[in-house]
PDB file of C-alpha atoms in Angstrom:
ATOM      1  CA  PHE A  28     101.911 118.815 109.119  1.00  0.00           C
ATOM      2  CA  LEU A  29     102.695 119.217 105.402  1.00  0.00           C
ATOM      3  CA  THR A  30     106.398 119.500 106.231  1.00  0.00           C
ATOM      4  CA  ALA A  31     106.272 116.119 107.974  1.00  0.00           C
ATOM      5  CA  PHE A  32     104.197 114.768 105.149  1.00  0.00           C
ATOM      6  CA  ALA A  33     106.978 115.651 102.702  1.00  0.00           C
ATOM      7  CA  ALA A  34     108.640 112.366 103.705  1.00  0.00           C
ATOM      8  CA  VAL A  35     106.141 110.775 101.377  1.00  0.00           C
ATOM      9  CA  ASP A  36     108.366 111.791  98.468  1.00  0.00           C
ATOM     10  CA  ILE A  37     110.996 109.410  99.805  1.00  0.00           C
ATOM     11  CA  MET A  38     108.395 106.649  99.964  1.00  0.00           C
ATOM     12  CA  VAL A  39     107.334 107.257  96.355  1.00  0.00           C
ATOM     13  CA  ALA A  40     110.924 107.260  95.140  1.00  0.00           C
ATOM     14  CA  GLN A  41     111.632 103.971  96.913  1.00  0.00           C
ATOM     15  CA  LEU A  42     108.466 102.401  95.561  1.00  0.00           C
ATOM     16  CA  ILE A  43     109.441 103.328  92.011  1.00  0.00           C
ATOM     17  CA  LEU A  44     112.950 101.921  92.501  1.00  0.00           C
ATOM     18  CA  ASP A  45     111.549  98.687  93.883  1.00  0.00           C
ATOM     19  CA  ALA A  46     109.062  98.342  91.053  1.00  0.00           C
ATOM     20  CA  ASP A  47     111.668  99.111  88.396  1.00  0.00           C
ATOM     21  CA  ALA A  48     113.894  96.355  89.761  1.00  0.00           C
ATOM     22  CA  HIS A  49     111.643  93.804  88.046  1.00  0.00           C
ATOM     23  CA  PRO A  50     111.930  93.093  84.313  1.00  0.00           C
ATOM     24  CA  ASP A  51     108.268  92.321  83.614  1.00  0.00           C
ATOM     25  CA  ALA A  52     105.010  94.215  84.185  1.00  0.00           C
ATOM     26  CA  ALA A  53     103.591  91.754  86.704  1.00  0.00           C
ATOM     27  CA  GLY A  54     106.816  91.834  88.709  1.00  0.00           C
ATOM     28  CA  GLN A  55     106.852  95.606  88.667  1.00  0.00           C
ATOM     29  CA  ILE A  56     103.300  95.788  89.972  1.00  0.00           C
ATOM     30  CA  ARG A  57     103.980  93.198  92.676  1.00  0.00           C
ATOM     31  CA  GLY A  58     107.255  94.899  93.608  1.00  0.00           C
ATOM     32  CA  GLY A  59     105.672  98.335  93.865  1.00  0.00           C
ATOM     33  CA  LEU A  60     102.731  97.155  95.924  1.00  0.00           C
ATOM     34  CA  ALA A  61     104.956  95.021  98.176  1.00  0.00           C
ATOM     35  CA  SER A  62     107.221  98.009  98.748  1.00  0.00           C
ATOM     36  CA  TYR A  63     104.276 100.236  99.689  1.00  0.00           C
ATOM     37  CA  LEU A  64     102.840  97.700 102.096  1.00  0.00           C
ATOM     38  CA  GLN A  65     106.228  96.975 103.661  1.00  0.00           C
ATOM     39  CA  MET A  66     106.796 100.663 104.264  1.00  0.00           C
ATOM     40  CA  MET A  67     103.475 100.895 106.049  1.00  0.00           C
ATOM     41  CA  VAL A  68     104.493  97.933 108.271  1.00  0.00           C
ATOM     42  CA  ASP A  69     108.040  99.193 108.903  1.00  0.00           C
ATOM     43  CA  GLU A  70     107.010 102.751 109.681  1.00  0.00           C
ATOM     44  CA  PRO A  71     103.752 102.653 111.680  1.00  0.00           C
ATOM     45  CA  SER A  72     103.972 106.297 112.692  1.00  0.00           C
ATOM     46  CA  PHE A  73     104.306 107.297 109.054  1.00  0.00           C
ATOM     47  CA  ALA A  74     101.462 104.974 108.115  1.00  0.00           C
ATOM     48  CA  ARG A  75      99.252 106.633 110.688  1.00  0.00           C
ATOM     49  CA  LEU A  76     100.233 110.083 109.408  1.00  0.00           C
ATOM     50  CA  PHE A  77      99.622 109.114 105.795  1.00  0.00           C
ATOM     51  CA  MET A  78      96.482 107.011 106.245  1.00  0.00           C
ATOM     52  CA  ILE A  79      94.632 108.653 109.162  1.00  0.00           C
ATOM     53  CA  GLU A  80      95.980 111.962 110.417  1.00  0.00           C
ATOM     54  CA  ALA A  81      95.992 113.579 106.985  1.00  0.00           C
ATOM     55  CA  PHE A  82      92.213 113.795 107.211  1.00  0.00           C
ATOM     56  CA  ALA A  83      92.431 115.740 110.480  1.00  0.00           C
ATOM     57  CA  ALA A  84      95.024 118.148 109.080  1.00  0.00           C
ATOM     58  CA  GLY A  85      92.696 119.890 106.676  1.00  0.00           C
ATOM     59  CA  ASP A  86      92.092 120.331 102.991  1.00  0.00           C
ATOM     60  CA  ALA A  87      95.713 120.935 101.944  1.00  0.00           C
ATOM     61  CA  ALA A  88      96.845 117.684 103.566  1.00  0.00           C
ATOM     62  CA  ILE A  89      93.950 115.732 102.085  1.00  0.00           C
ATOM     63  CA  THR A  90      94.714 117.109  98.624  1.00  0.00           C
ATOM     64  CA  ARG A  91      98.396 116.218  99.002  1.00  0.00           C
ATOM     65  CA  ARG A  92      97.467 112.715 100.146  1.00  0.00           C
ATOM     66  CA  TRP A  93      95.316 112.137  97.038  1.00  0.00           C
ATOM     67  CA  GLU A  94      98.077 113.551  94.830  1.00  0.00           C
ATOM     68  CA  VAL A  95     100.482 110.977  96.305  1.00  0.00           C
ATOM     69  CA  PHE A  96      98.002 108.159  95.794  1.00  0.00           C
ATOM     70  CA  LYS A  97      97.632 109.221  92.161  1.00  0.00           C
ATOM     71  CA  VAL A  98     101.421 109.112  91.652  1.00  0.00           C
ATOM     72  CA  LEU A  99     101.574 105.709  93.365  1.00  0.00           C
ATOM     73  CA  ALA A 100      98.743 104.352  91.225  1.00  0.00           C
ATOM     74  CA  GLU A 101     100.345 105.648  88.038  1.00  0.00           C
ATOM     75  CA  SER A 102     103.728 104.207  89.036  1.00  0.00           C
ATOM     76  CA  VAL A 103     102.329 100.791  89.812  1.00  0.00           C
ATOM     77  CA  SER A 104     100.108 100.637  86.723  1.00  0.00           C
ATOM     78  CA  ALA A 105     102.658 102.130  84.303  1.00  0.00           C
ATOM     79  CA  PRO A 106     103.809  98.684  83.067  1.00  0.00           C
ATOM     80  CA  LEU A 107     100.275  97.911  81.930  1.00  0.00           C
TER      81      LEU A 107
END
C-alpha cells in the first residue's frame, strides 16, 4: 500500500508548481487548492486511495497521509 501511496509525492510536486505559477499570495493559494481538487477529480482511484483506503491500511499509511496533508497545507499557506 505504501508503495502505491508514494505517487502522492508527484501530486505534491505538481501542486507546488501550480501554486508557484501565480505571482501573488492569493493566486498561489487558489492555484494550489485548485490543483489539489482537480487531481482528485482527474484521478478517482488515487483520490479513493488517498482519502479513504489509507485508513484501512493501518497506522503507517495514516501517518503518511497526515504527513502529506501537512506538506500540502504548508505549501498552500506559505505565501501568507
